[in-house]
XYZ file of C-alpha atoms in Angstrom:
405
model
C -93.227 78.001 -49.776
C -95.996 79.499 -51.806
C -98.311 76.713 -52.943
C -97.951 77.896 -56.580
C -94.185 78.438 -56.558
C -91.700 75.880 -57.749
C -90.169 73.783 -54.932
C -86.482 74.430 -54.386
C -83.581 72.841 -52.513
C -84.058 75.160 -49.538
C -87.533 73.731 -49.068
C -85.924 70.410 -48.240
C -84.134 72.018 -45.282
C -87.275 73.692 -44.179
C -89.843 70.867 -44.506
C -88.049 67.554 -44.461
C -86.753 65.512 -41.516
C -82.985 65.773 -41.949
C -82.110 62.067 -42.369
C -80.665 62.636 -45.859
C -78.265 65.151 -47.312
C -79.254 65.431 -50.993
C -77.425 67.197 -53.742
C -78.097 70.896 -54.249
C -79.809 70.312 -57.659
C -83.251 68.740 -58.079
C -83.730 66.308 -60.968
C -87.199 66.678 -62.552
C -87.133 64.451 -65.616
C -85.376 61.341 -66.750
C -85.143 59.346 -69.968
C -82.983 56.276 -70.296
C -79.681 57.080 -68.543
C -80.039 60.859 -68.823
C -81.589 63.260 -66.301
C -82.392 66.975 -66.326
C -82.654 69.285 -63.312
C -84.867 72.286 -62.684
C -82.539 74.533 -64.673
C -82.430 72.137 -67.643
C -78.908 70.898 -66.986
C -78.354 67.358 -68.236
C -76.746 64.562 -66.240
C -75.658 61.058 -67.075
C -76.843 58.599 -64.444
C -74.217 56.149 -63.131
C -76.082 55.942 -59.786
C -79.295 54.381 -60.989
C -81.202 55.426 -57.867
C -78.816 53.214 -55.823
C -79.142 50.135 -58.042
C -82.905 50.647 -58.487
C -83.388 52.023 -61.986
C -82.316 48.828 -63.759
C -83.949 49.909 -67.055
C -83.061 53.549 -66.682
C -85.708 56.260 -66.321
C -89.207 56.071 -67.745
C -88.635 52.907 -69.734
C -91.573 52.488 -72.102
C -92.279 48.896 -71.034
C -92.534 49.888 -67.363
C -94.544 53.010 -68.147
C -96.960 50.996 -70.261
C -97.491 48.478 -67.460
C -98.052 51.221 -64.886
C -100.521 53.197 -67.057
C -102.502 50.122 -67.997
C -102.752 48.828 -64.478
C -103.483 52.318 -63.140
C -106.632 52.356 -65.253
C -107.806 49.040 -63.741
C -107.023 48.535 -60.020
C -104.612 50.275 -57.616
C -105.166 48.749 -54.186
C -107.483 46.311 -52.470
C -105.617 45.270 -49.229
C -104.463 41.849 -48.128
C -107.965 40.517 -47.663
C -107.908 39.721 -51.323
C -105.263 38.753 -53.852
C -104.869 40.161 -57.380
C -103.760 39.008 -60.806
C -100.515 40.964 -61.183
C -99.109 39.779 -57.866
C -99.872 36.124 -58.709
C -98.202 36.493 -62.118
C -95.137 38.059 -60.482
C -94.940 35.352 -57.836
C -95.020 32.745 -60.572
C -92.159 34.478 -62.419
C -90.027 34.517 -59.277
C -90.685 30.894 -58.445
C -90.233 29.645 -61.993
C -86.874 31.354 -62.275
C -85.294 30.713 -58.863
C -84.853 28.032 -56.310
C -87.983 29.235 -54.393
C -91.460 27.780 -53.986
C -93.116 30.726 -52.224
C -92.961 34.492 -52.173
C -93.810 37.175 -49.610
C -94.208 40.690 -51.069
C -93.512 44.005 -49.367
C -92.328 47.464 -50.271
C -88.601 47.648 -49.698
C -85.412 45.702 -49.082
C -85.532 46.445 -45.343
C -89.049 44.964 -45.117
C -87.892 41.908 -47.069
C -85.054 41.392 -44.684
C -87.311 41.951 -41.672
C -89.577 39.188 -42.986
C -86.566 36.914 -43.544
C -85.221 37.397 -40.067
C -88.639 36.907 -38.456
C -89.129 33.702 -40.435
C -85.670 32.473 -39.324
C -86.586 33.068 -35.675
C -89.902 31.187 -36.215
C -87.952 28.284 -37.787
C -85.697 28.218 -34.791
C -88.630 28.170 -32.383
C -90.364 25.353 -34.212
C -87.138 23.265 -34.167
C -88.014 22.360 -30.585
C -85.460 24.637 -28.863
C -86.570 27.927 -27.403
C -82.929 28.971 -27.365
C -82.431 28.572 -31.155
C -82.689 32.245 -31.906
C -79.079 33.322 -32.516
C -78.375 35.160 -35.789
C -74.950 35.457 -37.337
C -74.367 38.580 -39.482
C -71.288 40.334 -40.715
C -69.366 43.500 -39.991
C -69.799 46.282 -42.502
C -73.034 44.738 -43.773
C -76.194 46.680 -44.539
C -79.642 45.110 -44.367
C -81.987 48.106 -43.906
C -83.012 50.638 -41.309
C -85.820 49.000 -39.331
C -84.720 48.336 -35.760
C -84.219 44.634 -36.491
C -82.432 45.089 -39.832
C -80.251 48.000 -38.705
C -79.109 45.792 -35.800
C -78.359 42.931 -38.190
C -76.285 45.359 -40.306
C -72.746 45.387 -39.017
C -72.289 49.182 -38.942
C -72.736 50.640 -35.438
C -72.932 54.166 -36.816
C -76.441 53.343 -38.026
C -77.691 51.614 -34.869
C -75.861 52.953 -31.844
C -78.313 55.760 -31.065
C -81.360 53.457 -30.903
C -80.669 51.176 -27.960
C -81.896 48.874 -26.558
C -81.397 46.908 -29.762
C -82.782 43.428 -30.536
C -80.601 40.836 -28.940
C -79.070 37.657 -30.202
C -77.317 39.031 -33.294
C -73.589 38.338 -33.573
C -71.321 40.186 -36.010
C -68.296 38.501 -37.480
C -65.644 39.540 -40.021
C -66.796 39.216 -43.602
C -65.216 36.428 -45.612
C -63.785 34.847 -42.451
C -65.114 31.283 -42.471
C -63.020 30.318 -39.379
C -64.801 33.015 -37.334
C -68.138 31.586 -38.388
C -67.040 28.059 -37.641
C -66.169 29.127 -34.064
C -69.375 31.062 -33.525
C -72.065 28.925 -35.039
C -73.737 26.380 -32.782
C -76.959 24.530 -32.103
C -78.592 27.778 -30.923
C -77.991 29.489 -34.255
C -81.177 29.926 -36.286
C -79.775 31.884 -39.218
C -76.791 33.324 -41.046
C -77.550 36.428 -43.157
C -75.063 37.561 -45.766
C -74.778 39.773 -48.837
C -73.106 38.033 -51.771
C -71.511 41.451 -52.331
C -71.449 44.052 -49.607
C -72.764 47.060 -51.452
C -73.020 49.799 -48.890
C -70.028 48.320 -47.108
C -67.588 49.071 -49.966
C -68.499 46.732 -52.856
C -66.727 43.712 -51.323
C -67.470 40.337 -52.917
C -67.903 37.212 -50.790
C -65.494 34.522 -51.949
C -67.018 31.322 -53.393
C -65.241 29.371 -50.620
C -66.831 31.579 -47.972
C -70.335 31.169 -49.335
C -69.886 27.410 -49.800
C -68.617 27.126 -46.231
C -71.612 29.061 -44.919
C -73.893 26.606 -46.657
C -72.146 23.642 -45.176
C -72.098 25.109 -41.669
C -75.783 26.013 -41.807
C -76.616 22.480 -42.872
C -74.537 21.021 -40.053
C -76.175 23.154 -37.385
C -79.764 23.334 -38.689
C -79.529 27.083 -39.430
C -81.219 28.956 -42.206
C -78.964 30.590 -44.835
C -80.325 34.008 -45.923
C -78.928 35.789 -48.923
C -79.594 39.507 -48.939
C -79.743 40.192 -52.713
C -81.510 43.531 -52.411
C -78.634 45.228 -54.265
C -77.224 42.280 -56.275
C -80.502 40.875 -57.465
C -82.436 41.173 -60.741
C -79.525 41.206 -63.123
C -77.088 43.513 -61.401
C -74.139 41.085 -61.486
C -74.898 39.639 -64.947
C -76.887 36.764 -63.487
C -80.547 37.041 -62.566
C -79.453 36.644 -58.933
C -75.892 36.600 -57.654
C -76.290 33.136 -56.073
C -76.522 31.851 -59.614
C -72.889 32.795 -60.149
C -72.019 30.258 -57.398
C -72.797 26.642 -56.563
C -74.555 27.831 -53.356
C -78.335 27.951 -52.996
C -79.766 29.810 -49.957
C -82.810 28.910 -48.024
C -84.199 32.439 -48.086
C -83.432 35.264 -50.480
C -84.445 38.888 -50.272
C -84.928 41.098 -53.338
C -86.038 44.681 -53.923
C -84.430 47.729 -55.577
C -84.217 46.650 -59.299
C -87.285 44.368 -58.922
C -89.604 47.330 -59.550
C -87.267 49.308 -61.763
C -88.040 52.395 -59.711
C -91.463 51.496 -58.382
C -91.352 50.470 -54.691
C -91.568 46.721 -54.186
C -89.624 44.050 -52.248
C -89.910 40.350 -51.789
C -88.719 37.479 -49.657
C -88.546 34.173 -51.482
C -88.035 30.763 -49.926
C -88.850 27.083 -50.158
C -91.950 25.275 -48.960
C -89.933 23.777 -46.085
C -89.594 27.207 -44.453
C -92.485 29.225 -45.937
C -95.066 26.906 -44.366
C -93.702 27.717 -40.941
C -95.367 31.078 -41.228
C -99.160 30.993 -40.625
C -101.857 33.569 -41.126
C -101.163 36.513 -38.945
C -97.476 35.864 -38.373
C -96.433 38.640 -40.736
C -97.933 41.103 -43.185
C -98.025 44.466 -44.784
C -100.792 46.737 -46.093
C -99.253 47.621 -49.426
C -97.138 44.562 -50.159
C -97.913 43.049 -53.530
C -100.295 45.760 -54.560
C -101.528 45.595 -58.176
C -99.631 48.710 -59.368
C -96.242 47.641 -58.020
C -96.697 44.058 -59.120
C -97.691 45.000 -62.684
C -94.578 47.184 -63.074
C -92.336 44.539 -61.482
C -93.774 41.897 -63.822
C -92.782 43.985 -66.815
C -89.347 44.919 -65.436
C -88.479 41.358 -64.346
C -89.600 39.874 -67.620
C -87.477 42.251 -69.646
C -84.394 41.855 -67.535
C -84.566 38.051 -67.395
C -83.478 37.667 -70.982
C -80.121 36.603 -72.423
C -79.880 39.890 -74.226
C -79.996 41.981 -71.075
C -78.001 39.665 -68.835
C -75.255 39.123 -71.390
C -75.324 42.863 -72.015
C -74.529 43.525 -68.314
C -71.278 41.583 -68.675
C -70.381 43.489 -71.888
C -71.083 46.840 -70.259
C -69.153 45.821 -67.140
C -66.073 45.199 -69.232
C -66.416 48.621 -70.898
C -66.564 50.246 -67.471
C -63.626 48.227 -66.211
C -61.474 49.134 -69.233
C -62.370 52.835 -69.010
C -61.913 53.100 -65.285
C -58.545 51.345 -65.392
C -57.428 53.742 -68.125
C -58.452 56.681 -65.989
C -56.663 55.211 -63.001
C -53.482 54.791 -65.038
C -53.610 58.555 -65.694
C -54.595 59.837 -62.248
C -53.476 57.092 -59.863
C -56.270 57.704 -57.379
C -57.610 54.212 -56.889
C -56.133 51.199 -55.163
C -58.550 48.872 -56.911
C -61.529 48.761 -59.253
C -63.738 45.976 -57.977
C -67.212 44.496 -58.021
C -69.239 42.260 -60.246
C -71.285 43.121 -63.317
C -72.646 46.651 -62.964
C -72.028 46.944 -59.225
C -68.683 48.713 -59.375
C -66.502 50.111 -56.650
C -63.477 52.431 -57.120
C -61.443 52.106 -53.944
C -59.343 55.176 -53.082
C -55.706 54.841 -52.145
C -54.754 55.448 -48.522
C -53.552 58.999 -49.187
C -57.035 59.949 -50.426
C -58.969 58.154 -47.665
C -62.284 59.742 -46.755
C -62.539 61.677 -50.032
C -65.042 59.619 -51.978
C -67.855 62.082 -51.283
C -65.741 64.952 -52.588
C -65.247 63.121 -55.910
C -68.923 62.368 -56.185
C -69.776 66.024 -55.568
C -67.348 67.105 -58.298
C -68.846 64.504 -60.638
C -72.276 65.995 -60.040
C -70.963 69.405 -60.986
C -69.603 67.854 -64.197
C -72.993 66.348 -65.027
C -72.533 62.786 -63.714
C -74.513 61.077 -60.939
C -72.398 58.677 -58.861
C -72.535 57.170 -55.373
C -70.301 56.446 -52.408
C -69.982 53.086 -50.624
C -68.447 54.276 -47.384
C -65.918 57.136 -47.183
C -63.321 55.513 -49.429
C -65.220 54.016 -52.361
C -66.875 55.687 -55.343
C -69.699 53.425 -56.479
C -71.444 53.044 -59.836
C -74.761 51.171 -60.202
C -76.084 52.343 -63.581
C -78.947 51.035 -65.672
C -78.345 47.487 -66.903
C -79.078 48.673 -70.426
C -77.141 51.935 -70.355
C -76.056 52.736 -73.951
C -72.329 52.299 -74.578
C -72.226 55.958 -75.789
C -73.507 57.068 -72.381
C -70.877 54.988 -70.611
C -68.147 56.663 -72.673
C -69.612 60.136 -72.217
C -70.084 59.530 -68.468
C -66.490 58.393 -68.077
C -65.337 61.591 -69.782
C -67.305 63.594 -67.192
C -65.843 61.399 -64.465
C -62.363 62.151 -65.789
C -63.039 65.874 -65.590
C -64.085 65.408 -61.962
C -60.935 63.437 -61.208
C -58.771 66.105 -62.911
C -60.389 68.806 -60.736
C -59.891 66.671 -57.620
C -56.235 66.085 -58.307
C -55.695 69.751 -59.109
C -57.549 71.063 -56.098
């Protein structure tokens, strides 16, 4: 590539490690829930950067926070603290069950911290054998070696043996299986309130309540991975708030920065104080830039207007998608919570979700898959109703082409 030439999609194949398979077009500008590619074609964004762009693209509140902080202080390292990170920590503590926060750069890092803390809790319990972790099939917790092992999808971990030991995968929503597996050697249970990557599958209230009771009985830490469900995605600030269940540790990322990389693990004093200086860390975690943006994003989302608006928009999506399904009959179920939406293909269309998403892109709509059989939408939490309606029209054109192919 000539240094002065415009990058193109072929450059990805030439220069990038092939761990992703991006679309053939390259977005270059975004505003709200609209995007434009290199050729000026416009797209409506129902993907939201995989549940990241909670306020859409280039929201003025986030841009203002980034620019103002960018003129003050970018990075100082973990030998010092900074004002934006302390303000953000206070926001998280004041608005959740937690007493303490550990900041990092991604959901995987947040889950890594949570799992390490759980193992430390087990060790300090007085039993060197209390290191067993219960996780669930079809889960996704990240791609570090520890988190990819905790995720219950062998396709992501099988090529990287030997894997960390002591992680046991059970069927999701099967409390009897957990009851049989959990014991005095179990240090943690890690669960997503809604399995996002696994197909947009919601944990039942009875399942989550049962996990809480079993963890209490066996002295295990209950970890909620809210990387995808957190910061307003379900219509509550965090999905646990839709239940009567309070975890011991919660992980959050994605929407927390509204597009700027940041993650966090939050927990109570009881467990936070089992970590000591040097037990864990990160160079960039809680840096002033990320923290300033996250402060602005979190503060805007954590309002009745935005959270109630998620529920209103979710109903518009549900009504529109059900109408489309009545016409085309492709989906077995439209499921999810808030603006984490999964369209589950009928058996005769199994494995075709990616084909539909590709057609949607050609029609000017960004969408996602959640496994081979589910089309997933995770749009901005404040997407205008007009954009929802226009996006569903583009989705209908994609469905019509799919049926007619």
